[in-house]
Amino acid sequence: MKIECNIIQDLLPLYVEQLVSEKSKMEIDEHLKECNQCRKVYKEMNMPEPHIQYSIEPAESFRKYVKKKKTKWGIKIAAITVLVVCTVVMLRLIAIGGLFAFLALDIANSEILGDTDVSHYSWYMGEDAQEEYANKWGMNESIFPKEITNEMRVTDYKMVYYNPWDAQYLSYLVVEYEEEDYQTEAERLKNYVSTDYLGYYGSESFMEGYKLLAMEADPYYGFVYALETGENKIVYVELIFCNYFMDLDYESMIPKEYLPVGFDATKDNLYRKQKLKE
């Protein structure tokens, strides 16, 4: 997932001197390919006389510093400089709740959380959701039920959470309602002010037999929606991510019929390529 530019620029002095791990180097290489601003900083950092001010101010490149200070005290000071840079980066990440992302610099895979126990529903949804699920990139989840009640017959449920760099969420809930409760819930969803979703990530429609009741769509952060399937059954779905793609193998985690026809949020999807060119 995309790393913030200020973090990349903090790491550039170490990157220039080849003092970062292989994993961190790969992440920085990828970022520099796509980010003109950071690439400009990197090029100017390699000039004989840098003339810009970085977020952590190296008076000169790390190599020049060590060459001028090739004494016992000079090496110690250089080591302290490296320690300060790493400490500042860690503090910034902690400040944005990203300590996990910092550790992920050298961890190939982060843990994928998958939960199919509907009794845990309130952990992930609603006002009492746990901290990491309380604000899913600002997406409105009110399409989903506020809570699971005794009158609701839940036939399928899954919640998936993954945070390699930026948090991603996949969830679906299938409920069979009694006739009166179904009519009430269907009416609530039909009164929801839905947003357009056509064209987002290649989405065209939904499969035959699945009628859209409500949709909260964002061209960057994904979808939250509800479908009716007949027999008083409603399917609630959320696909929330960022950077125009999902790291999750979502097609193996959710029935295909619950997804929009044409939906493609893989890393090389056409929608992402078009957006990155804009």
Protein backbone atom coordinates (compact mmCIF):
# COMPACT_ATOMS: atom_id res chain seq x y z
CA MET A 1 0.00 0.00 0.00
CA LYS A 2 1.07 3.56 -0.52
CA ILE A 3 3.43 5.11 2.05
CA GLU A 4 3.04 8.79 2.89
CA CYS A 5 5.51 11.13 1.22
CA ASN A 6 6.80 12.58 4.50
CA ILE A 7 7.79 9.09 5.65
CA ILE A 8 9.55 8.37 2.34
CA GLN A 9 11.46 11.65 2.57
CA ASP A 10 12.52 10.88 6.14
CA LEU A 11 13.98 7.59 4.91
CA LEU A 12 15.68 9.00 1.79
CA PRO A 13 19.02 9.86 3.54
CA LEU A 14 19.32 6.20 4.58
CA TYR A 15 18.11 5.03 1.17
CA VAL A 16 20.77 7.12 -0.61
CA GLU A 17 23.47 5.53 1.55
CA GLN A 18 22.00 2.03 1.05
CA LEU A 19 21.39 1.63 4.78
CA VAL A 20 17.76 0.46 4.55
CA SER A 21 16.60 -3.17 4.50
CA GLU A 22 15.80 -4.86 1.21
CA LYS A 23 12.07 -4.74 1.96
CA SER A 24 12.21 -1.00 2.71
CA LYS A 25 14.27 -0.39 -0.45
CA MET A 26 11.63 -2.14 -2.56
CA GLU A 27 8.85 -0.02 -1.04
CA ILE A 28 10.82 3.21 -1.61
CA ASP A 29 11.71 2.17 -5.18
CA GLU A 30 8.02 1.60 -5.91
CA HIS A 31 7.02 4.94 -4.39
CA LEU A 32 9.67 6.88 -6.35
CA LYS A 33 8.37 5.42 -9.62
CA GLU A 34 4.92 6.91 -8.99
CA CYS A 35 5.62 10.10 -7.02
CA ASN A 36 7.11 13.09 -8.85
CA GLN A 37 7.56 15.11 -5.66
CA CYS A 38 9.60 12.49 -3.82
CA ARG A 39 11.54 11.67 -6.97
CA LYS A 40 12.51 15.34 -7.24
CA VAL A 41 13.66 15.35 -3.60
CA TYR A 42 15.70 12.22 -4.24
CA LYS A 43 17.38 13.72 -7.32
CA GLU A 44 18.21 16.97 -5.55
CA MET A 45 19.55 15.04 -2.56
CA ASN A 46 22.11 13.49 -4.89
CA MET A 47 23.29 16.87 -6.19
CA PRO A 48 26.76 18.02 -5.02
CA GLU A 49 25.25 20.90 -3.05
CA PRO A 50 21.66 20.16 -1.93
CA HIS A 51 19.67 23.37 -1.86
CA ILE A 52 16.32 22.27 -0.43
CA GLN A 53 15.20 21.69 3.10
CA TYR A 54 14.00 18.21 4.04
CA SER A 55 11.63 17.19 6.82
CA ILE A 56 14.72 16.05 8.75
CA GLU A 57 17.54 18.42 7.80
CA PRO A 58 20.74 16.71 6.66
CA ALA A 59 23.27 19.57 6.30
CA GLU A 60 24.95 17.31 3.71
CA SER A 61 24.64 13.72 2.57
CA PHE A 62 25.35 10.97 5.05
CA ARG A 63 28.43 9.82 3.11
CA LYS A 64 30.00 13.30 3.09
CA TYR A 65 29.28 13.61 6.79
CA VAL A 66 31.10 10.35 7.59
CA LYS A 67 34.06 11.22 5.36
CA LYS A 68 34.57 14.54 7.13
CA LYS A 69 34.19 12.95 10.55
CA LYS A 70 36.30 9.81 10.27
CA THR A 71 37.24 9.93 13.87
CA LYS A 72 35.93 7.94 16.78
CA TRP A 73 33.59 10.77 17.79
CA GLY A 74 32.55 11.38 14.19
CA ILE A 75 31.35 7.79 13.78
CA LYS A 76 29.43 8.01 17.05
CA ILE A 77 27.70 11.21 15.93
CA ALA A 78 26.82 9.60 12.61
CA ALA A 79 25.28 6.65 14.42
CA ILE A 80 23.26 9.03 16.61
CA THR A 81 22.00 10.79 13.48
CA VAL A 82 20.70 7.50 12.10
CA LEU A 83 19.04 6.72 15.43
CA VAL A 84 17.32 10.14 15.48
CA VAL A 85 15.96 9.64 11.94
CA CYS A 86 14.53 6.21 12.83
CA THR A 87 13.06 7.53 16.08
CA VAL A 88 11.30 10.43 14.34
CA VAL A 89 9.84 8.09 11.73
CA MET A 90 8.56 5.75 14.46
CA LEU A 91 7.00 8.62 16.41
CA ARG A 92 5.20 9.88 13.32
CA LEU A 93 3.81 6.44 12.61
CA ILE A 94 2.66 5.98 16.19
CA ALA A 95 0.96 9.40 16.05
CA ILE A 96 -1.23 8.22 13.16
CA GLY A 97 -1.85 4.80 14.64
CA GLY A 98 0.59 3.23 12.24
CA LEU A 99 3.05 1.33 14.41
CA PHE A 100 1.91 -1.80 12.65
CA ALA A 101 2.78 -0.20 9.31
CA PHE A 102 6.26 0.62 10.62
CA LEU A 103 6.85 -3.00 11.55
CA ALA A 104 5.53 -4.03 8.13
CA LEU A 105 8.57 -2.40 6.47
CA ASP A 106 10.39 -5.68 7.03
CA ILE A 107 7.45 -8.13 7.32
CA ALA A 108 6.41 -9.72 4.05
CA ASN A 109 2.84 -10.48 5.04
CA SER A 110 0.52 -9.03 7.65
CA GLU A 111 -2.07 -11.14 9.41
CA ILE A 112 -5.51 -11.34 7.82
CA LEU A 113 -8.29 -11.35 10.39
CA GLY A 114 -11.34 -13.38 9.41
CA ASP A 115 -14.37 -13.77 11.68
CA THR A 116 -17.58 -15.69 10.93
CA ASP A 117 -19.08 -15.51 14.43
CA VAL A 118 -22.08 -13.20 14.16
CA SER A 119 -22.11 -12.75 17.95
CA HIS A 120 -19.03 -10.56 17.38
CA TYR A 121 -20.96 -8.27 15.01
CA SER A 122 -20.87 -5.31 17.44
CA TRP A 123 -17.06 -5.51 17.53
CA TYR A 124 -16.94 -4.41 13.91
CA MET A 125 -20.13 -2.44 13.33
CA GLY A 126 -22.05 0.37 14.97
CA GLU A 127 -21.35 2.83 17.76
CA ASP A 128 -19.60 0.28 19.98
CA ALA A 129 -17.18 -0.99 17.32
CA GLN A 130 -13.61 -1.51 18.43
CA GLU A 131 -11.16 1.27 17.62
CA GLU A 132 -9.64 -0.14 14.43
CA TYR A 133 -13.12 -0.72 12.96
CA ALA A 134 -14.84 2.43 14.22
CA ASN A 135 -14.00 4.64 11.24
CA LYS A 136 -13.56 2.74 8.01
CA TRP A 137 -12.10 5.56 5.92
CA GLY A 138 -15.19 7.62 6.72
CA MET A 139 -17.54 5.33 4.78
CA ASN A 140 -21.17 5.41 5.90
CA GLU A 141 -22.13 1.94 7.17
CA SER A 142 -25.69 2.78 8.18
CA ILE A 143 -26.97 0.51 5.40
CA PHE A 144 -26.00 -2.41 7.64
CA PRO A 145 -28.30 -3.16 10.61
CA LYS A 146 -27.36 -1.36 13.81
CA GLU A 147 -27.39 -4.65 15.69
CA ILE A 148 -28.31 -8.30 15.40
CA THR A 149 -31.65 -8.98 17.09
CA ASN A 150 -33.38 -12.20 18.09
CA GLU A 151 -35.93 -11.68 15.31
CA MET A 152 -33.23 -11.80 12.62
CA ARG A 153 -32.31 -15.21 11.18
CA VAL A 154 -28.68 -14.83 10.09
CA THR A 155 -27.82 -17.51 7.52
CA ASP A 156 -24.30 -16.33 6.61
CA TYR A 157 -21.78 -13.82 7.95
CA LYS A 158 -18.15 -12.92 7.45
CA MET A 159 -15.87 -10.05 8.45
CA VAL A 160 -12.34 -9.74 7.03
CA TYR A 161 -9.79 -7.13 8.11
CA TYR A 162 -6.33 -6.62 6.64
CA ASN A 163 -3.84 -3.82 7.24
CA PRO A 164 -0.52 -4.27 5.39
CA TRP A 165 -0.11 -0.48 5.00
CA ASP A 166 -3.65 0.90 4.93
CA ALA A 167 -6.70 -0.81 6.41
CA GLN A 168 -9.02 -2.86 4.20
CA TYR A 169 -12.40 -4.32 5.13
CA LEU A 170 -14.60 -6.97 3.54
CA SER A 171 -17.87 -7.97 5.16
CA TYR A 172 -21.18 -9.55 4.29
CA LEU A 173 -24.27 -10.43 6.29
CA VAL A 174 -27.23 -12.49 5.03
CA VAL A 175 -30.49 -12.19 6.96
CA GLU A 176 -33.88 -13.87 6.51
CA TYR A 177 -36.65 -11.74 8.01
CA GLU A 178 -40.20 -12.46 9.00
CA GLU A 179 -42.61 -10.86 6.51
CA GLU A 180 -43.44 -7.77 8.59
CA ASP A 181 -39.84 -7.19 9.62
CA TYR A 182 -38.72 -7.65 6.03
CA GLN A 183 -41.11 -5.01 4.76
CA THR A 184 -39.91 -2.57 7.42
CA GLU A 185 -36.24 -3.17 6.65
CA ALA A 186 -36.73 -3.06 2.88
CA GLU A 187 -38.54 0.25 3.22
CA ARG A 188 -35.73 1.66 5.36
CA LEU A 189 -33.17 0.72 2.75
CA LYS A 190 -35.24 2.05 -0.17
CA ASN A 191 -35.46 5.41 1.62
CA TYR A 192 -31.68 5.55 1.95
CA VAL A 193 -30.21 8.26 -0.30
CA SER A 194 -28.09 6.04 -2.50
CA THR A 195 -25.10 7.20 -4.53
CA ASP A 196 -24.17 6.21 -8.07
CA TYR A 197 -21.74 3.33 -8.43
CA LEU A 198 -21.81 2.49 -12.14
CA GLY A 199 -18.33 2.54 -13.65
CA TYR A 200 -16.51 2.46 -10.33
CA TYR A 201 -14.00 -0.39 -10.56
CA GLY A 202 -15.75 -1.61 -13.70
CA SER A 203 -19.09 -2.17 -11.94
CA GLU A 204 -22.03 -2.53 -14.33
CA SER A 205 -24.97 -3.98 -12.38
CA PHE A 206 -25.78 -6.99 -10.19
CA MET A 207 -26.55 -10.58 -11.11
CA GLU A 208 -30.07 -11.60 -12.05
CA GLY A 209 -32.11 -12.26 -8.95
CA TYR A 210 -30.20 -9.72 -6.85
CA LYS A 211 -31.92 -6.33 -6.65
CA LEU A 212 -30.06 -3.33 -5.26
CA LEU A 213 -31.89 -1.72 -2.33
CA ALA A 214 -29.30 0.83 -1.15
CA MET A 215 -25.78 1.87 -2.15
CA GLU A 216 -23.04 4.00 -0.57
CA ALA A 217 -20.29 4.19 -3.21
CA ASP A 218 -17.05 6.16 -3.25
CA PRO A 219 -14.72 6.27 -6.30
CA TYR A 220 -11.69 5.83 -4.01
CA TYR A 221 -12.84 3.94 -0.91
CA GLY A 222 -15.24 1.36 -2.36
CA PHE A 223 -18.79 0.27 -1.56
CA VAL A 224 -21.37 -0.43 1.15
CA TYR A 225 -24.68 -1.81 -0.16
CA ALA A 226 -27.70 -4.05 0.38
CA LEU A 227 -29.37 -6.50 -2.01
CA GLU A 228 -32.70 -8.27 -1.85
CA THR A 229 -32.80 -11.82 -3.19
CA GLY A 230 -36.42 -12.87 -2.65
CA GLU A 231 -37.93 -15.02 0.13
CA ASN A 232 -37.59 -12.10 2.58
CA LYS A 233 -33.80 -12.33 2.42
CA ILE A 234 -31.40 -9.34 2.37
CA VAL A 235 -27.66 -9.41 1.75
CA TYR A 236 -25.53 -6.60 3.21
CA VAL A 237 -22.04 -6.10 1.77
CA GLU A 238 -19.09 -3.76 2.35
CA LEU A 239 -15.88 -3.59 0.31
CA ILE A 240 -13.77 -0.79 1.79
CA PHE A 241 -10.17 -0.06 0.79
CA CYS A 242 -8.01 2.71 -0.70
CA ASN A 243 -5.37 3.40 -3.35
CA TYR A 244 -7.80 2.03 -5.97
CA PHE A 245 -7.17 -1.67 -5.23
CA MET A 246 -7.47 -4.42 -2.61
CA ASP A 247 -4.59 -6.60 -1.47
CA LEU A 248 -7.15 -9.14 -0.28
CA ASP A 249 -8.06 -12.04 -2.55
CA TYR A 250 -11.65 -10.94 -2.24
CA GLU A 251 -13.01 -13.35 -4.85
CA SER A 252 -12.15 -16.27 -2.55
CA MET A 253 -13.71 -14.56 0.48
CA ILE A 254 -17.17 -13.60 -0.73
CA PRO A 255 -19.72 -15.35 -3.00
CA LYS A 256 -19.39 -14.01 -6.53
CA GLU A 257 -23.12 -13.31 -6.78
CA TYR A 258 -22.83 -10.70 -4.00
CA LEU A 259 -20.33 -8.63 -6.03
CA PRO A 260 -21.26 -6.09 -8.72
CA VAL A 261 -21.00 -7.50 -12.24
CA GLY A 262 -17.65 -6.38 -13.70
CA PHE A 263 -16.19 -5.41 -10.32
CA ASP A 264 -12.37 -5.52 -10.44
CA ALA A 265 -10.31 -4.21 -7.51
CA THR A 266 -7.16 -6.23 -8.20
CA LYS A 267 -3.88 -4.33 -8.20
CA ASP A 268 -3.70 -4.06 -11.99
CA ASN A 269 -7.34 -3.13 -12.56
CA LEU A 270 -8.11 -0.80 -15.45
CA TYR A 271 -9.99 1.69 -13.25
CA ARG A 272 -6.87 2.22 -11.08
CA LYS A 273 -4.63 2.70 -14.13
CA GLN A 274 -6.99 5.35 -15.47
CA LYS A 275 -7.20 7.18 -12.13
CA LEU A 276 -3.43 7.23 -11.64
CA LYS A 277 -3.04 8.89 -15.05
CA GLU A 278 -5.43 11.72 -14.15
